[in-house]
Amino acid sequence: MTQAYVIDEMISAKSIAARIEALAGEIKTTFADTDKLVVVGLLRGSFVFIADLVRELDLNVEVDFLEASSYGDAMESSREVRILKDLRGEIGGRDVLVVEDIVDTGFTLSHVIHLLASRNPKRLETIALLDKPTRRETDIRASWTGFEIPDEFVVGYGIDYAQRNRNLPFIGKVRFT
Ligand code: IMP
Ligand code: MG
């Protein structure tokens, strides 16, 4: 059982949609010359974000997923990152965009970038919906960030607390009662 909590809205569904539209514009410019962009969602937290993002990208896209272990069911990050599910497709010589929900310590994204870079993509960029810069323990930075947020535990828009609240349409802050 998790401790009782309430969720306070931090970023509205409308703000998220507006930000994604702006980010998609920048991504389209960066990958303007691509014949096909491989958009890689990191499971499970990015599933809502990737769904909205790809629908704003009028590029030829292929969608793939990768799952790396991070929190388990707790609120503490782990330094050891394991790949639980690898990509189905090859990325050698291709344009790749990795889509992450939150960059916290940065260990997850750092590990994934090193792994994918070793497969020699033509171009490898990253986008994170949320960034908690004060929590960083690595020197990783996403190519694009939706919103910088303070050190708060958040849920919604695909992001969970112990597998709950992924279906909220907004980003909310967890407050224990
Ligand atoms: P990092 O490896 O510490 O950067 O952790 C990144 C992963 O931790 C993200 O992909 C999230 O799944 C998870 N995470 C980090 N902060 C939060 C949060 O506030 N709520 C829910 N999950 C989080
Ligand atoms: Mg998670």
mmCIF file with all atom_site columns, N, CA and C in Angstrom, residues 64 66 83 86-94 112-122 124:
data_model
loop_
_atom_site.group_PDB
_atom_site.id
_atom_site.type_symbol
_atom_site.label_atom_id
_atom_site.label_alt_id
_atom_site.label_comp_id
_atom_site.label_asym_id
_atom_site.label_entity_id
_atom_site.label_seq_id
_atom_site.pdbx_PDB_ins_code
_atom_site.Cartn_x
_atom_site.Cartn_y
_atom_site.Cartn_z
_atom_site.occupancy
_atom_site.B_iso_or_equiv
_atom_site.pdbx_formal_charge
_atom_site.auth_seq_id
_atom_site.auth_comp_id
_atom_site.auth_asym_id
_atom_site.auth_atom_id
_atom_site.pdbx_PDB_model_num
ATOM 1  N N  . ASP A 1 64  ? 9.230  3.094  -32.258 1.00 0.00 ? 64  ASP A N  1
ATOM 2  C CA . ASP A 1 64  ? 9.772  1.914  -31.601 1.00 0.00 ? 64  ASP A CA 1
ATOM 3  C C  . ASP A 1 64  ? 9.830  2.196  -30.102 1.00 0.00 ? 64  ASP A C  1
ATOM 4  N N  . LEU A 1 66  ? 11.603 1.132  -26.103 1.00 0.00 ? 66  LEU A N  1
ATOM 5  C CA . LEU A 1 66  ? 12.673 0.525  -25.337 1.00 0.00 ? 66  LEU A CA 1
ATOM 6  C C  . LEU A 1 66  ? 12.267 0.664  -23.874 1.00 0.00 ? 66  LEU A C  1
ATOM 7  N N  . ILE A 1 83  ? 18.304 -2.897 -19.306 1.00 0.00 ? 83  ILE A N  1
ATOM 8  C CA . ILE A 1 83  ? 17.385 -2.863 -20.438 1.00 0.00 ? 83  ILE A CA 1
ATOM 9  C C  . ILE A 1 83  ? 16.436 -4.063 -20.306 1.00 0.00 ? 83  ILE A C  1
ATOM 10 N N  . ASP A 1 86  ? 14.332 -4.372 -25.517 1.00 0.00 ? 86  ASP A N  1
ATOM 11 C CA . ASP A 1 86  ? 15.142 -3.643 -26.500 1.00 0.00 ? 86  ASP A CA 1
ATOM 12 C C  . ASP A 1 86  ? 14.291 -3.254 -27.711 1.00 0.00 ? 86  ASP A C  1
ATOM 13 N N  . LEU A 1 87  ? 14.856 -2.409 -28.573 1.00 0.00 ? 87  LEU A N  1
ATOM 14 C CA . LEU A 1 87  ? 14.184 -1.992 -29.799 1.00 0.00 ? 87  LEU A CA 1
ATOM 15 C C  . LEU A 1 87  ? 13.905 -3.201 -30.683 1.00 0.00 ? 87  LEU A C  1
ATOM 16 N N  . ARG A 1 88  ? 12.868 -3.103 -31.499 1.00 0.00 ? 88  ARG A N  1
ATOM 17 C CA . ARG A 1 88  ? 12.613 -4.143 -32.488 1.00 0.00 ? 88  ARG A CA 1
ATOM 18 C C  . ARG A 1 88  ? 13.425 -3.885 -33.746 1.00 0.00 ? 88  ARG A C  1
ATOM 19 N N  . GLY A 1 89  ? 13.624 -2.594 -34.064 1.00 0.00 ? 89  GLY A N  1
ATOM 20 C CA . GLY A 1 89  ? 14.270 -2.246 -35.326 1.00 0.00 ? 89  GLY A CA 1
ATOM 21 C C  . GLY A 1 89  ? 15.741 -1.890 -35.189 1.00 0.00 ? 89  GLY A C  1
ATOM 22 N N  . GLU A 1 90  ? 16.411 -1.836 -36.346 1.00 0.00 ? 90  GLU A N  1
ATOM 23 C CA . GLU A 1 90  ? 17.821 -1.434 -36.411 1.00 0.00 ? 90  GLU A CA 1
ATOM 24 C C  . GLU A 1 90  ? 17.874 0.088  -36.500 1.00 0.00 ? 90  GLU A C  1
ATOM 25 N N  . ILE A 1 91  ? 18.883 0.704  -35.869 1.00 0.00 ? 91  ILE A N  1
ATOM 26 C CA . ILE A 1 91  ? 18.996 2.167  -35.958 1.00 0.00 ? 91  ILE A CA 1
ATOM 27 C C  . ILE A 1 91  ? 20.314 2.618  -36.593 1.00 0.00 ? 91  ILE A C  1
ATOM 28 N N  . GLY A 1 92  ? 21.168 1.678  -36.985 1.00 0.00 ? 92  GLY A N  1
ATOM 29 C CA . GLY A 1 92  ? 22.440 2.028  -37.628 1.00 0.00 ? 92  GLY A CA 1
ATOM 30 C C  . GLY A 1 92  ? 22.192 2.897  -38.857 1.00 0.00 ? 92  GLY A C  1
ATOM 31 N N  . GLY A 1 93  ? 22.875 4.063  -38.953 1.00 0.00 ? 93  GLY A N  1
ATOM 32 C CA . GLY A 1 93  ? 22.766 4.942  -40.110 1.00 0.00 ? 93  GLY A CA 1
ATOM 33 C C  . GLY A 1 93  ? 21.448 5.698  -40.210 1.00 0.00 ? 93  GLY A C  1
ATOM 34 N N  . ARG A 1 94  ? 20.636 5.650  -39.145 1.00 0.00 ? 94  ARG A N  1
ATOM 35 C CA . ARG A 1 94  ? 19.311 6.280  -39.219 1.00 0.00 ? 94  ARG A CA 1
ATOM 36 C C  . ARG A 1 94  ? 19.175 7.474  -38.276 1.00 0.00 ? 94  ARG A C  1
ATOM 37 N N  . VAL A 1 112 ? 20.792 4.977  -21.824 1.00 0.00 ? 112 VAL A N  1
ATOM 38 C CA . VAL A 1 112 ? 20.117 4.708  -23.097 1.00 0.00 ? 112 VAL A CA 1
ATOM 39 C C  . VAL A 1 112 ? 20.868 5.380  -24.261 1.00 0.00 ? 112 VAL A C  1
ATOM 40 N N  . ILE A 1 113 ? 21.319 6.594  -24.052 1.00 0.00 ? 113 ILE A N  1
ATOM 41 C CA . ILE A 1 113 ? 22.044 7.300  -25.112 1.00 0.00 ? 113 ILE A CA 1
ATOM 42 C C  . ILE A 1 113 ? 23.337 6.562  -25.461 1.00 0.00 ? 113 ILE A C  1
ATOM 43 N N  . HIS A 1 114 ? 24.066 6.131  -24.426 1.00 0.00 ? 114 HIS A N  1
ATOM 44 C CA . HIS A 1 114 ? 25.308 5.401  -24.700 1.00 0.00 ? 114 HIS A CA 1
ATOM 45 C C  . HIS A 1 114 ? 25.042 4.107  -25.455 1.00 0.00 ? 114 HIS A C  1
ATOM 46 N N  . LEU A 1 115 ? 23.996 3.415  -25.045 1.00 0.00 ? 115 LEU A N  1
ATOM 47 C CA . LEU A 1 115 ? 23.646 2.160  -25.710 1.00 0.00 ? 115 LEU A CA 1
ATOM 48 C C  . LEU A 1 115 ? 23.291 2.400  -27.176 1.00 0.00 ? 115 LEU A C  1
ATOM 49 N N  . LEU A 1 116 ? 22.412 3.375  -27.427 1.00 0.00 ? 116 LEU A N  1
ATOM 50 C CA . LEU A 1 116 ? 21.965 3.608  -28.806 1.00 0.00 ? 116 LEU A CA 1
ATOM 51 C C  . LEU A 1 116 ? 23.074 4.207  -29.665 1.00 0.00 ? 116 LEU A C  1
ATOM 52 N N  . ALA A 1 117 ? 23.916 5.047  -29.069 1.00 0.00 ? 117 ALA A N  1
ATOM 53 C CA . ALA A 1 117 ? 25.026 5.644  -29.822 1.00 0.00 ? 117 ALA A CA 1
ATOM 54 C C  . ALA A 1 117 ? 25.991 4.559  -30.308 1.00 0.00 ? 117 ALA A C  1
ATOM 55 N N  . SER A 1 118 ? 26.119 3.482  -29.520 1.00 0.00 ? 118 SER A N  1
ATOM 56 C CA . SER A 1 118 ? 27.038 2.402  -29.902 1.00 0.00 ? 118 SER A CA 1
ATOM 57 C C  . SER A 1 118 ? 26.549 1.654  -31.148 1.00 0.00 ? 118 SER A C  1
ATOM 58 N N  . ARG A 1 119 ? 25.286 1.895  -31.529 1.00 0.00 ? 119 ARG A N  1
ATOM 59 C CA . ARG A 1 119 ? 24.743 1.253  -32.736 1.00 0.00 ? 119 ARG A CA 1
ATOM 60 C C  . ARG A 1 119 ? 24.890 2.142  -33.972 1.00 0.00 ? 119 ARG A C  1
ATOM 61 N N  . ASN A 1 120 ? 25.621 3.242  -33.790 1.00 0.00 ? 120 ASN A N  1
ATOM 62 C CA . ASN A 1 120 ? 25.960 4.149  -34.894 1.00 0.00 ? 120 ASN A CA 1
ATOM 63 C C  . ASN A 1 120 ? 24.807 4.717  -35.709 1.00 0.00 ? 120 ASN A C  1
ATOM 64 N N  . PRO A 1 121 ? 23.856 5.375  -35.036 1.00 0.00 ? 121 PRO A N  1
ATOM 65 C CA . PRO A 1 121 ? 22.820 6.069  -35.804 1.00 0.00 ? 121 PRO A CA 1
ATOM 66 C C  . PRO A 1 121 ? 23.452 7.242  -36.547 1.00 0.00 ? 121 PRO A C  1
ATOM 67 N N  . LYS A 1 122 ? 22.758 7.717  -37.575 1.00 0.00 ? 122 LYS A N  1
ATOM 68 C CA . LYS A 1 122 ? 23.254 8.870  -38.323 1.00 0.00 ? 122 LYS A CA 1
ATOM 69 C C  . LYS A 1 122 ? 23.178 10.100 -37.421 1.00 0.00 ? 122 LYS A C  1
ATOM 70 N N  . LEU A 1 124 ? 21.402 11.241 -33.455 1.00 0.00 ? 124 LEU A N  1
ATOM 71 C CA . LEU A 1 124 ? 20.688 10.806 -32.253 1.00 0.00 ? 124 LEU A CA 1
ATOM 72 C C  . LEU A 1 124 ? 20.358 12.020 -31.402 1.00 0.00 ? 124 LEU A C  1
#
